[in-house]
Tab-separated table of N, CA, C and O in Angstrom:
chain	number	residue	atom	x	y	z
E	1	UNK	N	98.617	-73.412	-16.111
E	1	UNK	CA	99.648	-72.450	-16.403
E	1	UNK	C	99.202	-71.026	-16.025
E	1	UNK	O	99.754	-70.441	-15.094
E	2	UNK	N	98.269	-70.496	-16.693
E	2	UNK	CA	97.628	-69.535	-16.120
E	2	UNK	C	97.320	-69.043	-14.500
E	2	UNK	O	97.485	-67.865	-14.182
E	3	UNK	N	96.969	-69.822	-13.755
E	3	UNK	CA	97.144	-70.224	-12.288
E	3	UNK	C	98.339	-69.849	-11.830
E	3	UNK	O	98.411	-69.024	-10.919
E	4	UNK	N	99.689	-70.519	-12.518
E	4	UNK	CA	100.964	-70.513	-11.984
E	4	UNK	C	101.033	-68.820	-12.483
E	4	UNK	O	101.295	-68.219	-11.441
E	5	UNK	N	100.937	-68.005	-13.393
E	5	UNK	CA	101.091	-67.366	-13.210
E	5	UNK	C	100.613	-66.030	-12.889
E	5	UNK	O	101.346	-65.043	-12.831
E	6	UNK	N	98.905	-66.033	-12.607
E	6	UNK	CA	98.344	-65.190	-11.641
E	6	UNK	C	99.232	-65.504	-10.075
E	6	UNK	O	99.916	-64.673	-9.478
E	7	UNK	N	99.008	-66.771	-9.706
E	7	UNK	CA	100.060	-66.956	-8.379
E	7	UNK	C	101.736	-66.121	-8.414
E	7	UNK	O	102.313	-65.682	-7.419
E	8	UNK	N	102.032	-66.096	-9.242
E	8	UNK	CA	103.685	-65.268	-9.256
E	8	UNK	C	103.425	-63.755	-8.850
E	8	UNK	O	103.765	-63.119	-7.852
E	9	UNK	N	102.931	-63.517	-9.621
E	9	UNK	CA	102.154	-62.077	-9.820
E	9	UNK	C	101.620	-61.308	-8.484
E	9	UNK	O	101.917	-60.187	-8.069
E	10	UNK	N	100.578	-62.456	-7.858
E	10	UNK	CA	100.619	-62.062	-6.823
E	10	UNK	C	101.663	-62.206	-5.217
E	10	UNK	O	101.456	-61.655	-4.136
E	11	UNK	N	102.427	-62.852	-5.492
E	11	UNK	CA	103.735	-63.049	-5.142
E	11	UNK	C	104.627	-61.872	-4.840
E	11	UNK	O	105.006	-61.420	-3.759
E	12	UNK	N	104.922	-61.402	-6.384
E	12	UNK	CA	105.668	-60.339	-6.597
E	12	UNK	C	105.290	-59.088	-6.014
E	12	UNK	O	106.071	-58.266	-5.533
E	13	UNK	N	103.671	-58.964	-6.106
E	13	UNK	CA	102.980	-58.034	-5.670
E	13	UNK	C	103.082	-57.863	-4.699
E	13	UNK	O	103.249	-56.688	-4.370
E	14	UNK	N	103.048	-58.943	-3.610
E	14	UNK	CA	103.093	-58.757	-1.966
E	14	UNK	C	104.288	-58.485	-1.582
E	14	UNK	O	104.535	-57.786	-0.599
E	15	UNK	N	105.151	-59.017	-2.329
E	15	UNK	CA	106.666	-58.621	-1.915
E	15	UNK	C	107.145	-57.568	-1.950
E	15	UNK	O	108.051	-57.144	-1.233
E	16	UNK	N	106.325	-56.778	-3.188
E	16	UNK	CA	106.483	-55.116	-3.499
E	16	UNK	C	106.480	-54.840	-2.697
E	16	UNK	O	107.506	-54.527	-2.093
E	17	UNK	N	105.135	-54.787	-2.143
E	17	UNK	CA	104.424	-54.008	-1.087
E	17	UNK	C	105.365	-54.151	0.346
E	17	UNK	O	105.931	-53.208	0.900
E	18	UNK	N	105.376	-55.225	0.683
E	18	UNK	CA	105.860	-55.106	2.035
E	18	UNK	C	107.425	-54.868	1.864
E	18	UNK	O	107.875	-54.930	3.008
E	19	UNK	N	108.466	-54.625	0.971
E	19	UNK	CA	109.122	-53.922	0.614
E	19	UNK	C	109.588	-52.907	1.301
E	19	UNK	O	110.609	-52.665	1.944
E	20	UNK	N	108.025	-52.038	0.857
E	20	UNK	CA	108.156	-50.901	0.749
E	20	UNK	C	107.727	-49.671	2.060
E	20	UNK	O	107.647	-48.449	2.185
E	21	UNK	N	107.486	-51.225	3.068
E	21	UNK	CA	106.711	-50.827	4.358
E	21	UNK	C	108.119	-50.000	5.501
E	21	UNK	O	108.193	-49.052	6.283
E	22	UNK	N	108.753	-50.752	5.120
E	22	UNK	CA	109.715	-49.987	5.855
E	22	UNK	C	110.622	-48.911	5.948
E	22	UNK	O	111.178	-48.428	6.934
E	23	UNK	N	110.679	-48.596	4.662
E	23	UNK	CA	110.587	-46.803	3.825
E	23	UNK	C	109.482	-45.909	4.600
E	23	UNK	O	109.755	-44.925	5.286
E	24	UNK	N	108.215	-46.415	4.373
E	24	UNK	CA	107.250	-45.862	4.595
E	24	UNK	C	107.063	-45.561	6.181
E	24	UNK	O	106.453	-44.560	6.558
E	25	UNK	N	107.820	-46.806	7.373
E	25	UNK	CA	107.577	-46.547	8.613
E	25	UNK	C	108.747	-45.881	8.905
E	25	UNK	O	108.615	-45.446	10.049
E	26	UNK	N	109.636	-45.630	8.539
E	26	UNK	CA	110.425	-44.745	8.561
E	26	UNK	C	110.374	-43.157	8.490
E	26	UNK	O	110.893	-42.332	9.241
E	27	UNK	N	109.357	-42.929	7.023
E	27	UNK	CA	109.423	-41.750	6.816
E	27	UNK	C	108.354	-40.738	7.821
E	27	UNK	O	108.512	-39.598	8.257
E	28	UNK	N	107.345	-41.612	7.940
E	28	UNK	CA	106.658	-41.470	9.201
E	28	UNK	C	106.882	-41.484	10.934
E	28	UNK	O	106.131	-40.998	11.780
E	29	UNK	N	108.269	-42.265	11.150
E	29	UNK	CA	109.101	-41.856	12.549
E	29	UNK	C	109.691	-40.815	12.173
E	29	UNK	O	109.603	-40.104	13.174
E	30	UNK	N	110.350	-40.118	11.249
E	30	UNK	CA	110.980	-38.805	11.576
E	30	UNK	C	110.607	-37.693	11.460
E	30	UNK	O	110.915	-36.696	12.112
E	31	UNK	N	109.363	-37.915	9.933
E	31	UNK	CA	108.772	-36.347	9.699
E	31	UNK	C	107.922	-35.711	10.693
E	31	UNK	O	107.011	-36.048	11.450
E	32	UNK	N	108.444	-34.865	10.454
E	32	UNK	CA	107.826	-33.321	11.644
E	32	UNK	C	108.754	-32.304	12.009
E	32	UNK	O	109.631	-31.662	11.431
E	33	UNK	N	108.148	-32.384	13.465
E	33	UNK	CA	109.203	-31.188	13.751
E	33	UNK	C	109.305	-31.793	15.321
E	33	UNK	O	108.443	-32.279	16.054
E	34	UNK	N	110.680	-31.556	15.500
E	34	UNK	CA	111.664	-31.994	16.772
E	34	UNK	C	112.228	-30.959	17.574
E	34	UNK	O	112.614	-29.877	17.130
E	35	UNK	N	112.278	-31.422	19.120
E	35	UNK	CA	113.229	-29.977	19.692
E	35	UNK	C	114.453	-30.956	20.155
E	35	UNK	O	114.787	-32.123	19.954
E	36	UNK	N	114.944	-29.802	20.902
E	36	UNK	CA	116.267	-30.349	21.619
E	36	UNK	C	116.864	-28.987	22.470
E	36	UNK	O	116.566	-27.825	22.194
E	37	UNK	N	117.630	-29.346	23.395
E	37	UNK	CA	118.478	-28.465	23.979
E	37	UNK	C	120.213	-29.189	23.738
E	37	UNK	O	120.827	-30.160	24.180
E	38	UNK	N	120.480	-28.088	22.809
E	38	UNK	CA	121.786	-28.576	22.139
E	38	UNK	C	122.773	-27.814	22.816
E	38	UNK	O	122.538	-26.635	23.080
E	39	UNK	N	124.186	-28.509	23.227
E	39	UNK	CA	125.276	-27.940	23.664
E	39	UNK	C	125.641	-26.952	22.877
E	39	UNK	O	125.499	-27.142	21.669
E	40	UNK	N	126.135	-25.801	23.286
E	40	UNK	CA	126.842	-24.770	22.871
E	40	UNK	C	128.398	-25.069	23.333
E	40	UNK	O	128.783	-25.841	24.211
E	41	UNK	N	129.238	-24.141	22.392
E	41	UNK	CA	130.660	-23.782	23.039
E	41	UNK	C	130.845	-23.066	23.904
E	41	UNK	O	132.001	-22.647	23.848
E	42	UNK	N	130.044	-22.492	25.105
E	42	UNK	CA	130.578	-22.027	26.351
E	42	UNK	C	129.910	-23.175	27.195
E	42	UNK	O	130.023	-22.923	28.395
E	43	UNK	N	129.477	-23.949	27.035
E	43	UNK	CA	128.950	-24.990	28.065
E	43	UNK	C	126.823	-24.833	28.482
E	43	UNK	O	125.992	-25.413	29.182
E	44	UNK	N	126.875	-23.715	27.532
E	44	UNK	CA	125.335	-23.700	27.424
E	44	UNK	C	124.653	-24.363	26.554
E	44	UNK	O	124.993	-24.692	25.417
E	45	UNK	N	123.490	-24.596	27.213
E	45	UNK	CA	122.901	-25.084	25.802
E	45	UNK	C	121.649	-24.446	25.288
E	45	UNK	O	121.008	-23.619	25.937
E	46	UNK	N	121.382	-24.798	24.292
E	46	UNK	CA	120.616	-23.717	23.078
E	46	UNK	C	119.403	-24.701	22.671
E	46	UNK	O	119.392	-25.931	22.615
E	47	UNK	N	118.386	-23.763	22.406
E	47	UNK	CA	117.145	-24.347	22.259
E	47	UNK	C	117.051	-24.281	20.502
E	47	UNK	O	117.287	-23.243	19.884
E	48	UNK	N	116.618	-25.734	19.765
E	48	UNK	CA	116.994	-25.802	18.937
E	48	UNK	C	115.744	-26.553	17.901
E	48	UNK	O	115.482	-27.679	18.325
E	49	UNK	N	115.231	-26.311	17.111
E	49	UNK	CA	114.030	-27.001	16.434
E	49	UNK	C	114.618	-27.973	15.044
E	49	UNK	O	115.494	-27.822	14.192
E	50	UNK	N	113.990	-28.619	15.245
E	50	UNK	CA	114.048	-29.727	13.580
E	50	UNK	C	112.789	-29.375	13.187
E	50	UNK	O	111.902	-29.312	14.038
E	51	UNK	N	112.508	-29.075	11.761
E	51	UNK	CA	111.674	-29.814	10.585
E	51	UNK	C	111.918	-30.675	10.102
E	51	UNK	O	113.052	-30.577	9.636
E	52	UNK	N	111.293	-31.963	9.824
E	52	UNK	CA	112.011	-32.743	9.046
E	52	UNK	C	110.704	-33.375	8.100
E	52	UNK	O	109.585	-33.638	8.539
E	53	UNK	N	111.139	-33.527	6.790
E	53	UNK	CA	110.419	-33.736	5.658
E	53	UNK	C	111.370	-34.959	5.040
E	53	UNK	O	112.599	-34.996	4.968
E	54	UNK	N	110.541	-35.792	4.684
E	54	UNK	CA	111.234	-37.267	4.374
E	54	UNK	C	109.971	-37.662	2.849
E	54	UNK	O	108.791	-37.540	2.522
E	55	UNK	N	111.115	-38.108	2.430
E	55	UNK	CA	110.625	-38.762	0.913
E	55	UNK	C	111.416	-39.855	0.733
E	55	UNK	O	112.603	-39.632	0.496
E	56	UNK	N	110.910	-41.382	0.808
E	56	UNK	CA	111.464	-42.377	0.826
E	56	UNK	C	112.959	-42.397	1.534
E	56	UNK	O	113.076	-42.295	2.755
E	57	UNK	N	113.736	-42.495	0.921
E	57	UNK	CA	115.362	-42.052	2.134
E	57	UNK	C	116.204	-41.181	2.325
E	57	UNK	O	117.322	-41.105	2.834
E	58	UNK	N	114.965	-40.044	1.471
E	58	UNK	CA	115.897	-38.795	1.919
E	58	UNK	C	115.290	-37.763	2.556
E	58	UNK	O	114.302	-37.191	2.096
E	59	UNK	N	115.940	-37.419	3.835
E	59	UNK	CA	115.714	-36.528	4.364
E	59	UNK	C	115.957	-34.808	4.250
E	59	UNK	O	117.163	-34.569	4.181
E	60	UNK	N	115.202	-33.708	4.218
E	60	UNK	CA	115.353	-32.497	4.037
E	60	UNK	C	114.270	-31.858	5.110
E	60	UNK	O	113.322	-32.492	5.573
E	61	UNK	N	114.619	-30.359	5.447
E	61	UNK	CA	114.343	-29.774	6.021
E	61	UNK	C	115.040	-28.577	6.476
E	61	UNK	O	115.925	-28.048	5.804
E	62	UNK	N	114.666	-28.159	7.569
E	62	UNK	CA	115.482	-26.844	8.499
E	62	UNK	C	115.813	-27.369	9.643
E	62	UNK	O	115.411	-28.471	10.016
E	63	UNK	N	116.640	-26.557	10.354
E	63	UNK	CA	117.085	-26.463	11.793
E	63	UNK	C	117.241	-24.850	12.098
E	63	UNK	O	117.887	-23.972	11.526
E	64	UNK	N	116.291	-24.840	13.349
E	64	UNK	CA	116.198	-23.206	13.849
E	64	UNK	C	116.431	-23.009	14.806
E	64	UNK	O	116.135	-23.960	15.528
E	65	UNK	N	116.985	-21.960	15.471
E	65	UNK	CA	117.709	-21.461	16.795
E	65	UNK	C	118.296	-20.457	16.370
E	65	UNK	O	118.093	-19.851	15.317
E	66	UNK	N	119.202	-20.210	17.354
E	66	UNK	CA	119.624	-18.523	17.727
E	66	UNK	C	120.259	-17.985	16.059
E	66	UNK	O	120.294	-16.862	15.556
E	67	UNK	N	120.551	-18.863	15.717
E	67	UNK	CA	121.055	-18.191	13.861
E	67	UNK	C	119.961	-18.414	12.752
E	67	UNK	O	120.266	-18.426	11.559
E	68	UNK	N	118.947	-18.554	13.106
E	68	UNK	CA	117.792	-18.510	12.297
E	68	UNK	C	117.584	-19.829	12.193
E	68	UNK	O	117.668	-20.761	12.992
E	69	UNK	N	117.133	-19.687	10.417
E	69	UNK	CA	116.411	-21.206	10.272
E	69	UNK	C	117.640	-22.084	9.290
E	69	UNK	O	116.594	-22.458	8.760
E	70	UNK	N	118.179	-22.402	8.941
E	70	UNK	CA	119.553	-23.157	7.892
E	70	UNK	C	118.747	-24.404	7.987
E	70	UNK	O	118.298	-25.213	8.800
E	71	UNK	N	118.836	-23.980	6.078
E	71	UNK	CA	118.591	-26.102	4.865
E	71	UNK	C	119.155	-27.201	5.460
E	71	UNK	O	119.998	-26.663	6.179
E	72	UNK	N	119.232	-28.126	5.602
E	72	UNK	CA	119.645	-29.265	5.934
E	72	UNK	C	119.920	-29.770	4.901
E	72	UNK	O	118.998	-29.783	4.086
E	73	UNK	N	120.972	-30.265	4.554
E	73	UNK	CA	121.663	-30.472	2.983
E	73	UNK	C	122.539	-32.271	3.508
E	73	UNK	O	123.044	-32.610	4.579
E	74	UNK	N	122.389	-32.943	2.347
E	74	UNK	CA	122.844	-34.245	2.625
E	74	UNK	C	121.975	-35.063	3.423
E	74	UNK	O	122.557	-35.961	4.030
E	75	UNK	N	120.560	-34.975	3.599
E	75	UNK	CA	120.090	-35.772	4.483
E	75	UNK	C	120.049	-37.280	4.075
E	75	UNK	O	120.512	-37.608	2.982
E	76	UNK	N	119.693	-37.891	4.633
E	76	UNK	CA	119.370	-39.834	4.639
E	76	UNK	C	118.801	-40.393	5.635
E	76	UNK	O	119.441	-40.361	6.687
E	77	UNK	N	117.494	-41.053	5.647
E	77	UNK	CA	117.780	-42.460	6.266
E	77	UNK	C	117.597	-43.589	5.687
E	77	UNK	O	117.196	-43.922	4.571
E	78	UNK	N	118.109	-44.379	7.023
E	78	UNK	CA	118.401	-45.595	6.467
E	78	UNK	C	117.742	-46.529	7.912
E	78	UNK	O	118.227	-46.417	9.038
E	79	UNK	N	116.800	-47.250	7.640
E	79	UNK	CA	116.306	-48.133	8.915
E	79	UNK	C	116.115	-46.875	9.635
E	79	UNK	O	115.374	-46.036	9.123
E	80	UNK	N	116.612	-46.660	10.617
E	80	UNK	CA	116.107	-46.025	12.222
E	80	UNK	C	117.196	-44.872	12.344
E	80	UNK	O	117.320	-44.094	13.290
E	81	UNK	N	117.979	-44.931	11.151
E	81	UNK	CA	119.244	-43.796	11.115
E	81	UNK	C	119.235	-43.033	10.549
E	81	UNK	O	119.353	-43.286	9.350
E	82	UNK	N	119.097	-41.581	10.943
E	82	UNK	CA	119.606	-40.079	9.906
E	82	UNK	C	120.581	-39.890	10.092
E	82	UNK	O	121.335	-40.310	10.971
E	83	UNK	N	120.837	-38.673	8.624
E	83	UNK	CA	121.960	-38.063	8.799
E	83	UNK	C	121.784	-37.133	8.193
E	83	UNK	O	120.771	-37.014	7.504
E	84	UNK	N	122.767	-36.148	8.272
E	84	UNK	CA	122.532	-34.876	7.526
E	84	UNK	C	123.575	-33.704	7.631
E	84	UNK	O	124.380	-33.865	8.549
E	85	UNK	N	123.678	-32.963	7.150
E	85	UNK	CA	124.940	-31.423	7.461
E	85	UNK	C	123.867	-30.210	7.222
E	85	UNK	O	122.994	-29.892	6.415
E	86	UNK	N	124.483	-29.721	8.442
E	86	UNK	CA	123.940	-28.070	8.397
E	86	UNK	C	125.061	-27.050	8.048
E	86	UNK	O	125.721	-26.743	9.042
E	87	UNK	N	125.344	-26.608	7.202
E	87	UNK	CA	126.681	-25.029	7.360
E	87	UNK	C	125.773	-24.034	7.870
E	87	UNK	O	124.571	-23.889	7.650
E	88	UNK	N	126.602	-23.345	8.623
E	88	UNK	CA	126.598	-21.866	9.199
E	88	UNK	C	127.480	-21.134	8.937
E	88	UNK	O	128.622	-21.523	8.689
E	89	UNK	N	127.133	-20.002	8.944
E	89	UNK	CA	128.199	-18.923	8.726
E	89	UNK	C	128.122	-18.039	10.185
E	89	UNK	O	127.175	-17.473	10.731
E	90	UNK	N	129.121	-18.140	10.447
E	90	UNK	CA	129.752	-17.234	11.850
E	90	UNK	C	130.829	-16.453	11.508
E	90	UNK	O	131.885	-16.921	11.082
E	91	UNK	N	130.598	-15.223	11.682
E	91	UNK	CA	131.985	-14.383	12.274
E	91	UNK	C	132.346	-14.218	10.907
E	91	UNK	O	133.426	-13.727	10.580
E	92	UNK	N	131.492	-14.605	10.101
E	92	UNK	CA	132.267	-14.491	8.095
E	92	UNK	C	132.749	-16.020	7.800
E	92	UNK	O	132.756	-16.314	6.605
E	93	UNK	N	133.061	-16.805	8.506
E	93	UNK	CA	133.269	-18.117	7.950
E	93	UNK	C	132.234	-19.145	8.031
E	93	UNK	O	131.358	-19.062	8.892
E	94	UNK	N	132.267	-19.927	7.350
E	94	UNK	CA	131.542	-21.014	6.816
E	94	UNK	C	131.555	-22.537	8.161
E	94	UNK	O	132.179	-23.561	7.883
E	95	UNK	N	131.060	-22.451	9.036
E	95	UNK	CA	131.012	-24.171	9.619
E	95	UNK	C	130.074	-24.876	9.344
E	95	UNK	O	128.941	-24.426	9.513
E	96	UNK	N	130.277	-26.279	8.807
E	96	UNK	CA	129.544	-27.533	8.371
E	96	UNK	C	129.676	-28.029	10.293
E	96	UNK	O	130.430	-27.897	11.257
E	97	UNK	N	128.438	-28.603	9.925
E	97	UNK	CA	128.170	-29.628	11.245
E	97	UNK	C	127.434	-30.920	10.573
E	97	UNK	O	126.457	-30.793	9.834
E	98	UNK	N	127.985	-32.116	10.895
E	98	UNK	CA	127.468	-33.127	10.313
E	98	UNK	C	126.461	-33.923	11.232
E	98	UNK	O	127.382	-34.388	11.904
E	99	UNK	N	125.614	-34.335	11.679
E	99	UNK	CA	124.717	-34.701	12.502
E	99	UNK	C	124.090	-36.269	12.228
E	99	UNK	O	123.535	-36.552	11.166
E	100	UNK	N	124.228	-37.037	13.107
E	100	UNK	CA	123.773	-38.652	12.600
E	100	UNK	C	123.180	-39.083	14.185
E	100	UNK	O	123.632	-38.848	15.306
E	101	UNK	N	121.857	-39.885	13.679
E	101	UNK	CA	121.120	-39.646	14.723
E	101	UNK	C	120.457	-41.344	14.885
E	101	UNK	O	120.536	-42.203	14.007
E	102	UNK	N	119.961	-41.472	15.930
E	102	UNK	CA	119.100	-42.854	15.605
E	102	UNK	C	117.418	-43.126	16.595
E	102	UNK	O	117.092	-42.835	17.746
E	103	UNK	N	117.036	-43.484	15.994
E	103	UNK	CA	115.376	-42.984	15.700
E	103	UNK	C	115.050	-44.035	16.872
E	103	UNK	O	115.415	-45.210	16.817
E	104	UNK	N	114.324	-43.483	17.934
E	104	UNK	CA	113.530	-44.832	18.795
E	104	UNK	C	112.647	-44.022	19.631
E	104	UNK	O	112.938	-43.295	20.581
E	105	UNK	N	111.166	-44.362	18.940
E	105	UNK	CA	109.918	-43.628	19.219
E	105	UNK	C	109.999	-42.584	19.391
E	105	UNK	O	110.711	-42.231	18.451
E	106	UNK	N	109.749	-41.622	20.021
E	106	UNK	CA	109.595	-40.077	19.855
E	106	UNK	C	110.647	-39.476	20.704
E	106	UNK	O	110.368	-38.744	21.654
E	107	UNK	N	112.601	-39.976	20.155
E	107	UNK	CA	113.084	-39.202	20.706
E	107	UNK	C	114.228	-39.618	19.254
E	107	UNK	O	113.927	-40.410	18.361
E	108	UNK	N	115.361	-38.954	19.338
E	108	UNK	CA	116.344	-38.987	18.534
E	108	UNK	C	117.468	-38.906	18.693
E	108	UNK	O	117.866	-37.873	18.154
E	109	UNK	N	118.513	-39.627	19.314
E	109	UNK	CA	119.954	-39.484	19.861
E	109	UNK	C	120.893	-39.189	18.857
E	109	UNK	O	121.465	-39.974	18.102
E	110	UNK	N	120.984	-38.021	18.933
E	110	UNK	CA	122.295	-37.433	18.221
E	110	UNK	C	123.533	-37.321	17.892
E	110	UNK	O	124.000	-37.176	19.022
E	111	UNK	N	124.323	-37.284	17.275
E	111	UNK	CA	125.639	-37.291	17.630
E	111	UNK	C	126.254	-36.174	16.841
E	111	UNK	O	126.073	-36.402	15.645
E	112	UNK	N	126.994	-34.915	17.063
E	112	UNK	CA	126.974	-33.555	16.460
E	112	UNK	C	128.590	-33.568	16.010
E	112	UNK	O	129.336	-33.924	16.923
E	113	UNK	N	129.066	-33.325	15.085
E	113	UNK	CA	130.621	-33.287	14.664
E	113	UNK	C	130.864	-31.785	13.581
E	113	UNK	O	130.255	-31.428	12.572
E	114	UNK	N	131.919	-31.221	14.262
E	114	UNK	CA	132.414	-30.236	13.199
E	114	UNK	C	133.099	-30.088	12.732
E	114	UNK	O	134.159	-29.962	13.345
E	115	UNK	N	133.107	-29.957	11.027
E	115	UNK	CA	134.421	-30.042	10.261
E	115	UNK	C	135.130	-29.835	10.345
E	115	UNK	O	135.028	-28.632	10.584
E	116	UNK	N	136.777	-30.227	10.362
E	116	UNK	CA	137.909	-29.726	10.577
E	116	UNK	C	138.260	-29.837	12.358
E	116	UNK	O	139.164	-29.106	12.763
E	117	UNK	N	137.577	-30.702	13.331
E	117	UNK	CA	137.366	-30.579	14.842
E	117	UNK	C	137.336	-31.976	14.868
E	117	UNK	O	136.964	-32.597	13.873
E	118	UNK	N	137.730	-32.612	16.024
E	118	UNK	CA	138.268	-33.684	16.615
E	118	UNK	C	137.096	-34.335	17.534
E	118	UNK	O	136.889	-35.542	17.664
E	119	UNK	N	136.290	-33.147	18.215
E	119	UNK	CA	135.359	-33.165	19.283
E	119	UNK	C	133.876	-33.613	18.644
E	119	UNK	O	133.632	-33.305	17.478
E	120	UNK	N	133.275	-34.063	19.131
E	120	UNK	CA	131.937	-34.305	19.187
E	120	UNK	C	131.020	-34.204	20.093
E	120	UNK	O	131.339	-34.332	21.275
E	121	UNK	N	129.728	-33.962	19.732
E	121	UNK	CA	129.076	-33.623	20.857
E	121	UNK	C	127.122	-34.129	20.968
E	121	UNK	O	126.395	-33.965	19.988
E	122	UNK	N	126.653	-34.644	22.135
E	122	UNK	CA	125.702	-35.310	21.565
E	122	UNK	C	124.500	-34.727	22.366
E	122	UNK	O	124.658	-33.936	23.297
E	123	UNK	N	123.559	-35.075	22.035
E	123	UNK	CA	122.039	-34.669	22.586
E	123	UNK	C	120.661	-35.318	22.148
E	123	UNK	O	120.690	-36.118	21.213
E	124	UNK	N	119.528	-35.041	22.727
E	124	UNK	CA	118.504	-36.307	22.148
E	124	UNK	C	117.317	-35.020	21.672
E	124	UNK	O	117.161	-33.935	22.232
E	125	UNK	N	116.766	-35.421	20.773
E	125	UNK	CA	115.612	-34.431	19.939
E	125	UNK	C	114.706	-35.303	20.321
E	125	UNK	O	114.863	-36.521	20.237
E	126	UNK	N	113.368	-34.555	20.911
E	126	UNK	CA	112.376	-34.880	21.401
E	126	UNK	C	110.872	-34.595	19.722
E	126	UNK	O	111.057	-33.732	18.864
E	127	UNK	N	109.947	-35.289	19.720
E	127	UNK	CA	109.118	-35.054	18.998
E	127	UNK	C	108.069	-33.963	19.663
E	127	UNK	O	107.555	-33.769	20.764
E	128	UNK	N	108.056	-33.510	18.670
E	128	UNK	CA	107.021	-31.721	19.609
E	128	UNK	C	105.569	-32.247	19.244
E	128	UNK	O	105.007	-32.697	18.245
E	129	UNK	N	105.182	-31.904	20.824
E	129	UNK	CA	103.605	-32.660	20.979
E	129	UNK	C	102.602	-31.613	20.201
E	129	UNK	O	101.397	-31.853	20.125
């Protein structure tokens, strides 16, 4: 009996663990810091940095470029997928940009959407060597 249940135990234990491996290889593909050359609205594009700081499935950080540095609010992943919203303030108003991305080795394909806008717009974040 005893047997049977050191054996469970360690059972449970391994199952924890490897669990928890894929949280962990996760949080380790995204954290750092990322670039990109992101589309603008005149057809330029803008040089653009990620921080990204990950704690099991949630993601936080900054995004910096020509309007400084702005929180990253709402982050997640999930498997090989972020997501997240940045607001800016332009011109006195408030734009949310919602951003969902998917993770494959040291690049990040984006997909960029703005509230209240129909359009989307995409780009790939590179991991900064």
């Amino acid at each position: 009996m005893k047997l049977r249940i050191s054996l469970l135990r360690a059972v449970l234990a391994a199952a924890l663990v490897s669990s928890s491996l894929p949280l962990q290889a996760a949080d380790a593909a995204v954290a750092g810091k990322w670039t990109a050359q992101v589309p603008g609205r005149d057809g330029q594009t803008r040089d653009v940095t990620f921080n990204f700081k990950t704690a099991g499935d949630t993601l936080t950080g900054t995004m910096s470029g020509r309007q400084g540095d702005v929180e990253i609010a709402n982050g997640k992943l999930k498997g090989d997928e972020v997501s997240f919203d940045v607001t800016m303030t332009m011109q006195g108003s408030a734009m949310k940009m919602t951003y969902k991305g998917k993770v494959a080795g040291d690049e990040i394909k984006f997909t960029r959407h703005r509230e209240g806008s129909d359009r989307t717009s995409e780009f790939t974040a590179h991991r900064a060597k």
